[in-house]
Tab-separated table of C-alpha atoms in Angstrom:
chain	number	residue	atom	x	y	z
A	95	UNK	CA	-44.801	68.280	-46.296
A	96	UNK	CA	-42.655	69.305	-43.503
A	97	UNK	CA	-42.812	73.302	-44.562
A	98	UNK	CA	-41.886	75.933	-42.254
A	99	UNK	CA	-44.837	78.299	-42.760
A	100	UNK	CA	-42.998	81.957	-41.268
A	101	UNK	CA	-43.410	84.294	-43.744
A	102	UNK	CA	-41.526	87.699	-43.138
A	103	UNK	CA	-43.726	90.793	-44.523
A	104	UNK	CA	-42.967	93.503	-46.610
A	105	UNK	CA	-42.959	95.982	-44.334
A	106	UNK	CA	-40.925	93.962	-41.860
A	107	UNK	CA	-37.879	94.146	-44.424
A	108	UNK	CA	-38.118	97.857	-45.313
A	109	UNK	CA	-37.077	100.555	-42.999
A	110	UNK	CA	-37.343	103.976	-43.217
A	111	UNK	CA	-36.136	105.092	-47.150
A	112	UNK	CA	-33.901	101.602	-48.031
A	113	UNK	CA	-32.892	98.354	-46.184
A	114	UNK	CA	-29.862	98.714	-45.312
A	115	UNK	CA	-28.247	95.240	-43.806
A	116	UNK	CA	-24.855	94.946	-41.959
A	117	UNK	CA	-22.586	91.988	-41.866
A	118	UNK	CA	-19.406	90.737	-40.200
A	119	UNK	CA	-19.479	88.787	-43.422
A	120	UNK	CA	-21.994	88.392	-46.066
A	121	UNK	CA	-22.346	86.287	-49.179
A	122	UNK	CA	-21.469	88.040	-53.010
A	123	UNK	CA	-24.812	87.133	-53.615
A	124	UNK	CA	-26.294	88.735	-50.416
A	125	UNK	CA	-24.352	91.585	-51.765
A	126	UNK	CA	-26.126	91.753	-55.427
A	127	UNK	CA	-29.356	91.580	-53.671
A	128	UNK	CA	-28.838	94.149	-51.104
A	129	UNK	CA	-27.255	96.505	-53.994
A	130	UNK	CA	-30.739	95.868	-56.012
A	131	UNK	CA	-32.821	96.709	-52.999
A	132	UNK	CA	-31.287	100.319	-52.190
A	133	UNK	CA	-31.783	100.752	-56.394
A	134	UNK	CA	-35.047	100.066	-56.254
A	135	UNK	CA	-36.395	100.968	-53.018
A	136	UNK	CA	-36.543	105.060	-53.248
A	137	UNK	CA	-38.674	107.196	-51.432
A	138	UNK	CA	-39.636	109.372	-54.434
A	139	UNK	CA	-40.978	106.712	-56.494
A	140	UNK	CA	-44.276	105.801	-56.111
A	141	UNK	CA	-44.624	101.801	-56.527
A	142	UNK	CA	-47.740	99.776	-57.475
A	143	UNK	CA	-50.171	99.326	-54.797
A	144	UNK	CA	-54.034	98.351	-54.716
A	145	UNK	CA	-54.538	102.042	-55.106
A	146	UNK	CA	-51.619	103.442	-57.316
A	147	UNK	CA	-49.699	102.080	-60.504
A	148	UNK	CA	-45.896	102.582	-60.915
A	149	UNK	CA	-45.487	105.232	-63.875
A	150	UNK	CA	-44.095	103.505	-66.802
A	151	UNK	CA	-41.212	105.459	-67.040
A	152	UNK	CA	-39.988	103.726	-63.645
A	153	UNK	CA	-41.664	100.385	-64.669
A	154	UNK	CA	-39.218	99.960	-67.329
A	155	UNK	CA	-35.945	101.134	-65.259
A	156	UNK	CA	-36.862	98.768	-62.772
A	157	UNK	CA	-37.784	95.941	-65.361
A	158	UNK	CA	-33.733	96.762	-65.962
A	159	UNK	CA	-32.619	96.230	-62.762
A	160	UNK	CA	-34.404	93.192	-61.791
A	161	UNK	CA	-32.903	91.496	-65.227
A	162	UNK	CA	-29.489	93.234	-64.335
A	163	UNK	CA	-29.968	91.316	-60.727
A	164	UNK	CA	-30.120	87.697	-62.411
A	165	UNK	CA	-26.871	88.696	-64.012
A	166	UNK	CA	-24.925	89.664	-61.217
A	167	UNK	CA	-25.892	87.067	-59.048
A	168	UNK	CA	-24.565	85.004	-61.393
A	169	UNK	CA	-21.188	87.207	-62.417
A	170	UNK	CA	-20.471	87.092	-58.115
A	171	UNK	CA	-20.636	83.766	-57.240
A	172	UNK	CA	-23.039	81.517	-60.100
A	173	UNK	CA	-21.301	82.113	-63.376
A	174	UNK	CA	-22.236	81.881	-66.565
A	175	UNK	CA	-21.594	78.429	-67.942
A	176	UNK	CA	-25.053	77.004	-67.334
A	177	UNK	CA	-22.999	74.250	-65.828
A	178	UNK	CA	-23.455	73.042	-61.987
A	179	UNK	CA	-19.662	72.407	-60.193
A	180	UNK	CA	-18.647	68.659	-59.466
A	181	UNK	CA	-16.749	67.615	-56.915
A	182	UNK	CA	-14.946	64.489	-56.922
A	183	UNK	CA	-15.227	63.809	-53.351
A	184	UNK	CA	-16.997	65.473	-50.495
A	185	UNK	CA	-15.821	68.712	-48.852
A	186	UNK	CA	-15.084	69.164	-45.535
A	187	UNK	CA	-17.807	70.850	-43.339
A	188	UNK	CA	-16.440	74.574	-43.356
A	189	UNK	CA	-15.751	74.225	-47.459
A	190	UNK	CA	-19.143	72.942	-47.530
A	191	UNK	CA	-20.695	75.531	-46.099
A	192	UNK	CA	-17.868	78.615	-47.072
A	193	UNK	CA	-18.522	77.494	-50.343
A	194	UNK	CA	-21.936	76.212	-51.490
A	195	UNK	CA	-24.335	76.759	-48.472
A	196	UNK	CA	-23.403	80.687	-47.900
A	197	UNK	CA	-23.394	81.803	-51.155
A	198	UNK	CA	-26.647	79.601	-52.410
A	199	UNK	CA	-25.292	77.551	-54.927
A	200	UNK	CA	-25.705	74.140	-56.166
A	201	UNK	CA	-22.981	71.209	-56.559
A	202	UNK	CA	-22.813	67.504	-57.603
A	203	UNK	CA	-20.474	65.153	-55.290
A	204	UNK	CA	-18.955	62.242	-56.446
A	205	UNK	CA	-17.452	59.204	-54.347
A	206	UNK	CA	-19.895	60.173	-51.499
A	207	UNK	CA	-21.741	57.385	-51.269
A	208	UNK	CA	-19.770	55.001	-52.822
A	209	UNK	CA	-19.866	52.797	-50.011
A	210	UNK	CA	-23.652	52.359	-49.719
A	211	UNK	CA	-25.021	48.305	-49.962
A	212	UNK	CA	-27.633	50.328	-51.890
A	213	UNK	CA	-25.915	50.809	-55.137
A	214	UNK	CA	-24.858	47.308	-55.940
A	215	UNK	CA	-28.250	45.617	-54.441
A	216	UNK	CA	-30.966	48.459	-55.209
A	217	UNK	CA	-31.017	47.808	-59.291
A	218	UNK	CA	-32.111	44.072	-58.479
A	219	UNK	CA	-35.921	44.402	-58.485
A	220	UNK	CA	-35.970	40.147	-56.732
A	221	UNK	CA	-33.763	42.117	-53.758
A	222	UNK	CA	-36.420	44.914	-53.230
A	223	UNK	CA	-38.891	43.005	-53.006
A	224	UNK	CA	-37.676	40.110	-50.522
A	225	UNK	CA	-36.288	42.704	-48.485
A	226	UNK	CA	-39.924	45.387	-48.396
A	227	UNK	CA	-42.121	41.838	-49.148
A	228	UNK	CA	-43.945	43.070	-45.451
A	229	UNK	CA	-44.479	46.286	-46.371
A	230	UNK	CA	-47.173	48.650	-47.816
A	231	UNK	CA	-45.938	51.699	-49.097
A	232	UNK	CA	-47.970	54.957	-50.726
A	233	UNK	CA	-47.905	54.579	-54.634
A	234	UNK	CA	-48.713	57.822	-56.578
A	235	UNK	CA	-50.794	57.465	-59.898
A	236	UNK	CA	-51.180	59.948	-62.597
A	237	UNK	CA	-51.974	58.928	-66.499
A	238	UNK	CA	-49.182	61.109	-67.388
A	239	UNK	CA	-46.422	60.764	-65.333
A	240	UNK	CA	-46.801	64.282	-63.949
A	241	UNK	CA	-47.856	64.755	-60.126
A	242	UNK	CA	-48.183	68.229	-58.311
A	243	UNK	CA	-48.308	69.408	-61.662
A	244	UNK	CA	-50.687	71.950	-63.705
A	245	UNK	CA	-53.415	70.037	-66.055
A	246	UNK	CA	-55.958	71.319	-68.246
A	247	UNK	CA	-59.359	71.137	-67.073
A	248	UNK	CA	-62.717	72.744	-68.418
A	249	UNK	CA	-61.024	74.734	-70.910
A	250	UNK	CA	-58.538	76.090	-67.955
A	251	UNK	CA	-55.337	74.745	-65.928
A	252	UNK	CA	-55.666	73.724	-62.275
A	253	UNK	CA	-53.077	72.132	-59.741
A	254	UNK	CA	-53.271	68.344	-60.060
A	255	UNK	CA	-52.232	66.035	-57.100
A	256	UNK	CA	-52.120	62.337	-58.017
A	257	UNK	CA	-54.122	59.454	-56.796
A	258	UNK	CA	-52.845	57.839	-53.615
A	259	UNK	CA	-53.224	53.849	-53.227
A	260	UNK	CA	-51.501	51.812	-50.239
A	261	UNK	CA	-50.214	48.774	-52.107
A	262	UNK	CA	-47.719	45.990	-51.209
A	263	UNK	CA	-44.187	46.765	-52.214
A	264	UNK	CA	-44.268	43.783	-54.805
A	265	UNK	CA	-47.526	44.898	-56.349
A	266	UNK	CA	-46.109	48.730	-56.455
A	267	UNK	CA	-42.778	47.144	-57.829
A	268	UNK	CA	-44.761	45.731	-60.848
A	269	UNK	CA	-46.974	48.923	-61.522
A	270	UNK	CA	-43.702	51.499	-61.303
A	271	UNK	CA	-42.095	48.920	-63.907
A	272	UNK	CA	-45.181	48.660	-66.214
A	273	UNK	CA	-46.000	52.205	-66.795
A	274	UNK	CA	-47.481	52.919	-69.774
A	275	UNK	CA	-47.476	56.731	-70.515
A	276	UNK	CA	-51.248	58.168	-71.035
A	277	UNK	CA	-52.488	55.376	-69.564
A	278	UNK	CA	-51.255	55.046	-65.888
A	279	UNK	CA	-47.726	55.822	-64.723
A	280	UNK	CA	-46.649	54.587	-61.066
A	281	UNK	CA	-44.444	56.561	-58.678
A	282	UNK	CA	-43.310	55.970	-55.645
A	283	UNK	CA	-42.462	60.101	-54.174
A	284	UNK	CA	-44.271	60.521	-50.684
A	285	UNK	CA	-42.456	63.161	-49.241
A	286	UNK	CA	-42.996	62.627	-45.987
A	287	UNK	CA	-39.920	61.225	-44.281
A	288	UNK	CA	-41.056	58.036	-45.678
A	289	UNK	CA	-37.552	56.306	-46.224
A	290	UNK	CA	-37.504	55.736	-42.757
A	291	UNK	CA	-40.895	55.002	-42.027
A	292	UNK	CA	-42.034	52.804	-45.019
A	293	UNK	CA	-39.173	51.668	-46.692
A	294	UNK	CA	-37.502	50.986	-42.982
A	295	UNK	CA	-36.289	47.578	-43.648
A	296	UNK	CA	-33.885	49.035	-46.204
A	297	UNK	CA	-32.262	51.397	-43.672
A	298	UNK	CA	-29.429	49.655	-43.757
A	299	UNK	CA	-28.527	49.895	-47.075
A	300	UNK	CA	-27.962	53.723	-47.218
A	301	UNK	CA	-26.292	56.332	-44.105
A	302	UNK	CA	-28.933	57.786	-41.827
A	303	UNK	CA	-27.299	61.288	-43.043
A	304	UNK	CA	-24.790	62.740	-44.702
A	305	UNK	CA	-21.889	63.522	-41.959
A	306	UNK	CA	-19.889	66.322	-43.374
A	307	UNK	CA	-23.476	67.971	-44.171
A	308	UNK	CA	-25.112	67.715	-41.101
A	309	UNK	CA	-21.801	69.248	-39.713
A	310	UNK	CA	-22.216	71.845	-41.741
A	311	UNK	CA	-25.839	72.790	-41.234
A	312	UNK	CA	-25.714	72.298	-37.917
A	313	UNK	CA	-28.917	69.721	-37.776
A	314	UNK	CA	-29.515	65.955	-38.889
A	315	UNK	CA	-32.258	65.821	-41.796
A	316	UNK	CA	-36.001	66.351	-41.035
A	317	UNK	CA	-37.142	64.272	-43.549
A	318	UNK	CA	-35.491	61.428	-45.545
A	319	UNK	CA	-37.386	60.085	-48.728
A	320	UNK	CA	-36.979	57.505	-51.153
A	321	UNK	CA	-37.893	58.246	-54.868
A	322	UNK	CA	-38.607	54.951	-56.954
A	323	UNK	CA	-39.965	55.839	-60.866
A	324	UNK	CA	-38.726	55.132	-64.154
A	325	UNK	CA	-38.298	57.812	-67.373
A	326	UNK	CA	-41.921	58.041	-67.482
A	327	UNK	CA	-42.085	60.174	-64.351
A	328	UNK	CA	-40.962	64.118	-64.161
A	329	UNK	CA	-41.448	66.976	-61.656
A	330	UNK	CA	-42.706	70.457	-62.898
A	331	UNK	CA	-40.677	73.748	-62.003
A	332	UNK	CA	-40.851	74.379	-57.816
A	333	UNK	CA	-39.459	74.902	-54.731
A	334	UNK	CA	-38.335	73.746	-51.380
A	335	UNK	CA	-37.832	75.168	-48.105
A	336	UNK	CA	-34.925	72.739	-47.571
A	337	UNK	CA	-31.344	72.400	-48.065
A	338	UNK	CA	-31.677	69.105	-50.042
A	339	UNK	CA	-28.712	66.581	-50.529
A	340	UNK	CA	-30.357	64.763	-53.605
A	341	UNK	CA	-28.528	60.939	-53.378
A	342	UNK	CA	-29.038	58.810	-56.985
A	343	UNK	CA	-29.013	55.256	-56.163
A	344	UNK	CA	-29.285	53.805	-59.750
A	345	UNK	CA	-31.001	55.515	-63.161
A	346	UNK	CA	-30.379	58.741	-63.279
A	347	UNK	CA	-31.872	62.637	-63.047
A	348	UNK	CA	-31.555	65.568	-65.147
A	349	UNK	CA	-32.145	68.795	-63.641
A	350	UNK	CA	-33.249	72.205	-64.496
A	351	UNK	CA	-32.207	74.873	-61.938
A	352	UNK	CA	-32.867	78.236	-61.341
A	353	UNK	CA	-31.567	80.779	-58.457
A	354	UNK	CA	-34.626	82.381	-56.013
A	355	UNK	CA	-33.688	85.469	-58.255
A	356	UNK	CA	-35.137	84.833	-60.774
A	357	UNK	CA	-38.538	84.384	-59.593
A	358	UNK	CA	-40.341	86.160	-61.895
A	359	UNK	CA	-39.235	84.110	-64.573
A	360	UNK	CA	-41.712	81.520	-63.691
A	361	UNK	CA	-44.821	83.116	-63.728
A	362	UNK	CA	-45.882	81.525	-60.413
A	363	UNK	CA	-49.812	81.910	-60.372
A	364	UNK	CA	-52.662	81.004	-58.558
A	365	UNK	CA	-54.407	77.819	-59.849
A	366	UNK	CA	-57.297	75.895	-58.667
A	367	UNK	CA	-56.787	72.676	-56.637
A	368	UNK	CA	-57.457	69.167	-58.177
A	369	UNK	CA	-56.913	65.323	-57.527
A	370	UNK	CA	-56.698	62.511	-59.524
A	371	UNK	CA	-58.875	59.409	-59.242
A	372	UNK	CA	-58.320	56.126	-60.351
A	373	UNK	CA	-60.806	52.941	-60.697
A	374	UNK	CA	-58.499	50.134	-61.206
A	375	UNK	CA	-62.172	48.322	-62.467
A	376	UNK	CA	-61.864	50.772	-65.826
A	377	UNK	CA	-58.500	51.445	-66.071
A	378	UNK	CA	-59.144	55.194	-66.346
A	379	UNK	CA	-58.948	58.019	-64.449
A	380	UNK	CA	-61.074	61.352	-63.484
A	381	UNK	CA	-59.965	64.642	-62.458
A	382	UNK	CA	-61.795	66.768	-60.080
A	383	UNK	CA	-61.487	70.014	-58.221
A	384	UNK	CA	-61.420	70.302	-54.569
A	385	UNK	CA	-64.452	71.144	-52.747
A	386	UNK	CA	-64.347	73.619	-50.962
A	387	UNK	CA	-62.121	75.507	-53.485
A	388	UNK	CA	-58.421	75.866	-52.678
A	389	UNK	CA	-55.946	77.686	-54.438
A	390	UNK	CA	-52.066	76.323	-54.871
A	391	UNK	CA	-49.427	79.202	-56.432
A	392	UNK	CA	-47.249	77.442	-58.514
A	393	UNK	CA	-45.190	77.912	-61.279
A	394	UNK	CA	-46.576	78.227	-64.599
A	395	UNK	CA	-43.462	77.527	-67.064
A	396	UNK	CA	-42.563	74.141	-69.059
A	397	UNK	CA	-39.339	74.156	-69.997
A	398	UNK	CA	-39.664	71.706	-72.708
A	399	UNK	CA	-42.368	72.444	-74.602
A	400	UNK	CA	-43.700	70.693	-77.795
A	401	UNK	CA	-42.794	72.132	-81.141
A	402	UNK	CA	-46.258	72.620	-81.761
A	403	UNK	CA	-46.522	75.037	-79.007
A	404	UNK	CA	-43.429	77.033	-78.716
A	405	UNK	CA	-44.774	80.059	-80.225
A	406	UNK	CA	-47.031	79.998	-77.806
A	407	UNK	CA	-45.101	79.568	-74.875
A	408	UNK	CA	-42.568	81.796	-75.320
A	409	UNK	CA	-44.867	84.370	-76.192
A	410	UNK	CA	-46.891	83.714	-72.754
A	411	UNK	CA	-43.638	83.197	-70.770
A	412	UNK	CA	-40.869	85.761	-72.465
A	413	UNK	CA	-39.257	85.917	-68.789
A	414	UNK	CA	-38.258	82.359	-69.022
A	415	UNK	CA	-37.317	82.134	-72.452
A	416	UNK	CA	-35.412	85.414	-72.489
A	417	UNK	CA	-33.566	85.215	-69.611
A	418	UNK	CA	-30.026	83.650	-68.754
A	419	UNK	CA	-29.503	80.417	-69.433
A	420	UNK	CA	-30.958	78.149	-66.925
A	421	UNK	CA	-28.367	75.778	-64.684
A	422	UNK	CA	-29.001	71.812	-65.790
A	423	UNK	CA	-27.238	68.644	-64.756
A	424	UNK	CA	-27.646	65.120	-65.089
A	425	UNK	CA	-27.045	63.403	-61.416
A	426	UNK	CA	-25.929	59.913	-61.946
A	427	UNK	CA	-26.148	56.863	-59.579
A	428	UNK	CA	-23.769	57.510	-57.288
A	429	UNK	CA	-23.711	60.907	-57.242
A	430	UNK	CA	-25.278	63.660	-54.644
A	431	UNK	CA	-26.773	66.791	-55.826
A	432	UNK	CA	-26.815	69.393	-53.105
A	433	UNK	CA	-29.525	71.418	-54.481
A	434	UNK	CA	-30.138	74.691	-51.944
A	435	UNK	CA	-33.351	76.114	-50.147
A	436	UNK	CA	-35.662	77.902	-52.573
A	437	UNK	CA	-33.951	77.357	-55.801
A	438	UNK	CA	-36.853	76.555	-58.452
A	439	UNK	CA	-35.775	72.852	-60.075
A	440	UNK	CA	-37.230	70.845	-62.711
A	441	UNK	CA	-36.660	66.912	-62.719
A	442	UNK	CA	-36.906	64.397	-65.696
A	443	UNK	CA	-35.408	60.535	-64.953
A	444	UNK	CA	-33.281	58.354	-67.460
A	445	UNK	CA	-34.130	54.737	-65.897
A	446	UNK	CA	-31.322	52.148	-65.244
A	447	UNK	CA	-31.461	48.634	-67.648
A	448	UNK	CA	-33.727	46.930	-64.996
A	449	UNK	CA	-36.395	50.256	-65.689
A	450	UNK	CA	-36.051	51.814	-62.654
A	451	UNK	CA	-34.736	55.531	-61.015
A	452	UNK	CA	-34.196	55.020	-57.276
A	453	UNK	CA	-33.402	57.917	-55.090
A	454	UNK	CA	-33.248	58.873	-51.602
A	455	UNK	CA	-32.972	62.855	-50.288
A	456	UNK	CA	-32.399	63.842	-46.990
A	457	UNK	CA	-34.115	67.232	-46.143
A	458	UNK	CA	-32.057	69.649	-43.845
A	459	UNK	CA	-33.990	72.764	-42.434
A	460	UNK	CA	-33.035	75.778	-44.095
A	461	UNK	CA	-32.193	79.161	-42.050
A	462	UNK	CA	-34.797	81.650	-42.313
A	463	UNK	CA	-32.162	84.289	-42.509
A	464	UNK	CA	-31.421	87.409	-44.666
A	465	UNK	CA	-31.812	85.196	-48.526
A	466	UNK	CA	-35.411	84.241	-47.463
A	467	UNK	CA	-35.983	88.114	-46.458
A	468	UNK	CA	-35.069	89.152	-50.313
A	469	UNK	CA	-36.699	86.195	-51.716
A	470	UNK	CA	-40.063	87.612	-50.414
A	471	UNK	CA	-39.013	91.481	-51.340
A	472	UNK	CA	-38.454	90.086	-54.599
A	473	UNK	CA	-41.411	88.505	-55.115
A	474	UNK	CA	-43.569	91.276	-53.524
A	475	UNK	CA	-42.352	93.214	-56.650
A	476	UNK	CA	-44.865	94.049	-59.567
A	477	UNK	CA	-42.821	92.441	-62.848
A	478	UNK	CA	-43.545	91.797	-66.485
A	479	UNK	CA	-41.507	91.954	-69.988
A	480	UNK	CA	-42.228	91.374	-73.568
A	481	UNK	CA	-41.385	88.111	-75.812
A	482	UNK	CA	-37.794	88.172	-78.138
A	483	UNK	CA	-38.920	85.972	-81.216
A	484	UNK	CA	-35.757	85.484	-82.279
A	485	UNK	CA	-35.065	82.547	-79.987
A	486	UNK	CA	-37.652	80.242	-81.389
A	487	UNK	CA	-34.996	78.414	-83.566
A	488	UNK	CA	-32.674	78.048	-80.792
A	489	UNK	CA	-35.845	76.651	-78.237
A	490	UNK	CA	-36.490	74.581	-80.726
A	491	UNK	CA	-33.138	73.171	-81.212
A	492	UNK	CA	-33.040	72.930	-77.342
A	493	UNK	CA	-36.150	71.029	-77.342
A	494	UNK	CA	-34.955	68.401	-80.294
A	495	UNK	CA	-31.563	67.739	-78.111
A	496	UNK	CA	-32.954	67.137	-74.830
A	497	UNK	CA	-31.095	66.969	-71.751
A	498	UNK	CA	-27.578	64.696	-72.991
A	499	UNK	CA	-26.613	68.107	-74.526
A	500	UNK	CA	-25.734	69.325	-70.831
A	501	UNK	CA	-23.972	66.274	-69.814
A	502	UNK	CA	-20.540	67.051	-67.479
């Protein structure tokens, strides 16, 4: 992963009694944050510490203000719909960036790519494969569907990367299309700048970036990558430390968004490293923990849990459950999601009538600027709430409709 590991510390971010941060200009969002920051950050209050608890009575003020913070970042520049903004054609560099990039916030573009080879020749599995018959490409197996995603294991949940093979294109082709959930599901997501490594030979089918972005950040893409599953395959609840211009080639995704704000929503947590292996002789696979042991903080919630479990969930993860609606879409072929730096998403896939979702994302860096400061303040902060049980019926309902009920 190409991750930009520069971490700002606490201490670096507070001054004296508050942070106080000036601006020529600064985004309404910047502006909720910074308000939440000089509410919280007093220097009578004594916060939790390896040696010293908050009092409670402070606890639950603060509880307050972090929830009141999710709703004013979205009253200032999100809103309230649960809806992500389409545009029907891509804006200009300074809209781009006045508009979406500054003030964090997601958007789907139509008619941007329109005029790729891709879309008309990528849903023809005979074209893929004359075209990548040369080359070997990294094929991820799991026997869910789920990579970099938690599993149970010994009575506990760990972190569980998938099984790596280097297979011919044609022979990856077949596997992706004969997935068989709980059995072995083949996905095609190295993240590693691979669509222009790997999948080369197709280069010419898409645009090496995205112009009016790459104007507008100021920076061609680190990393491109090409994404080639079917509805078996989904992505649990993380993050990125990208601005990511999300480009659906044929299927489609449906997303589940959330703003850096809301953090604590998620429950990230420190879980054991494992792997997946896979003996094509058996047909099965095993799942062991890393040796030594490494730890991976990730995020804890599934959105769509079974009905069986609900209860459960909601009652481990009120946060989540409780909290403002989260932002969904479904990105269609042909359609660009720009999806900003450290908001937490959640991907399922709706595959195309040939049974595949094909995708390629270009990875800009993101600006380690003011947002990434709160982000870590935030996170630094102590948090926890209790469960409301009188959404189960509406979870549940939520659960039943799946994603079509947040169609644009």
């Amino acid at each position: 992963m190409f991750v930009n590991s520069y971490r700002l510390s606490l201490p670096q971010m507070l001054s004296s009694h508050c942070l106080v941060i000036n601006f020529i200009s600064r985004s309404k969002t910047e502006v909720a944050a910074s308000v939440f920051i000089s509410r919280y950050h007093q220097p009578h209050v004594t916060y939790k510490t390896h040696q010293n608890r908050v009092p409670e009575k402070v606890r639950v003020r603060k509880m307050k203000e972090i929830e009141e913070l999710w709703r004013e970042v979205r009253d200032l520049s999100l809103g309230n719909s649960g809806r992500v903004e389409r545009l029907e054609c891509p804006p200009n560099p300074v809209e781009f960036l006045r508009d979406f990039i500054t003030p964090s916030k997601p958007c789907i573009i139509s008619n941007a790519i329109s005029h790729w080879p891709a879309l008309s020749s990528w849903p023809h599995h005979a074209y893929l494969s004359q075209t990548l018959s040369a080359a070997t490409i990294s094929l991820h197996l799991t026997p869910t569907g789920a990579a970099d995603a938690l599993a149970p294991l010994h009575s506990s949940l760990c972190f569980a990367s998938a099984h790596v093979q280097h297979v011919p294109f044609p022979e990856a082709l077949s596997l992706i299309s004969n997935s068989e959930p709980h059995k072995l599901v083949a996905y095609a997501q190295q993240q590693n700048d691979c669509f222009r490594s790997e999948y080369s030979s197709l280069a010419a089918d898409c645009d090496p970036h995205l112009g009016w972005a790459t104007e507008a950040i100021g920076s061609e893409p680190e990393a491109v990558n090409l994404w080639i599953g079917n509805q078996h395959s989904q992505t649990s609840f993380h993050k990125d430390h990208y601005e990511n211009l999300y480009a659906v080639v044929t299927g489609e995704k449906h997303f589940i968004l959330l703003p850096p704000t809301d953090v604590h929503r998620l429950y990230i947590r420190q879980y054991p490293a494992a792997t997946y292996t896979y003996s094509s002789d058996t047909g099965e696979f095993d799942l062991e923990l890393e040796r030594p042991t490494r730890h991976v903080p990730w995020c804890s919630v599934d959105p769509y849990p079974s009905v069986e479990t609900v209860d459960d969930e909601m009652a481990k993860f009120p946060l989540y459950f409780n909290g403002p609606r989260p932002f969904e879409c479904t990105v269609k072929a042909g359609e660009v999601l720009y999806l900003p730096s450290m908001w937490f998403h959640h991907v399922r896939q709706g595959a195309d009538d040939g049974g595949l979702t094909i995708a390629v994302n270009y990875w800009y860096d993101m600006q380690f600027d003011i947002k990434y400061a709160y982000f870590n303040f935030l996170q630094s902060i102590q948090y926890q709430s209790t469960p409301s049980p009188m959404l189960k019926d509406k979870l549940a309902e939520e659960i039943d409709s799946g994603p079509d009920e947040y169609e644009s």
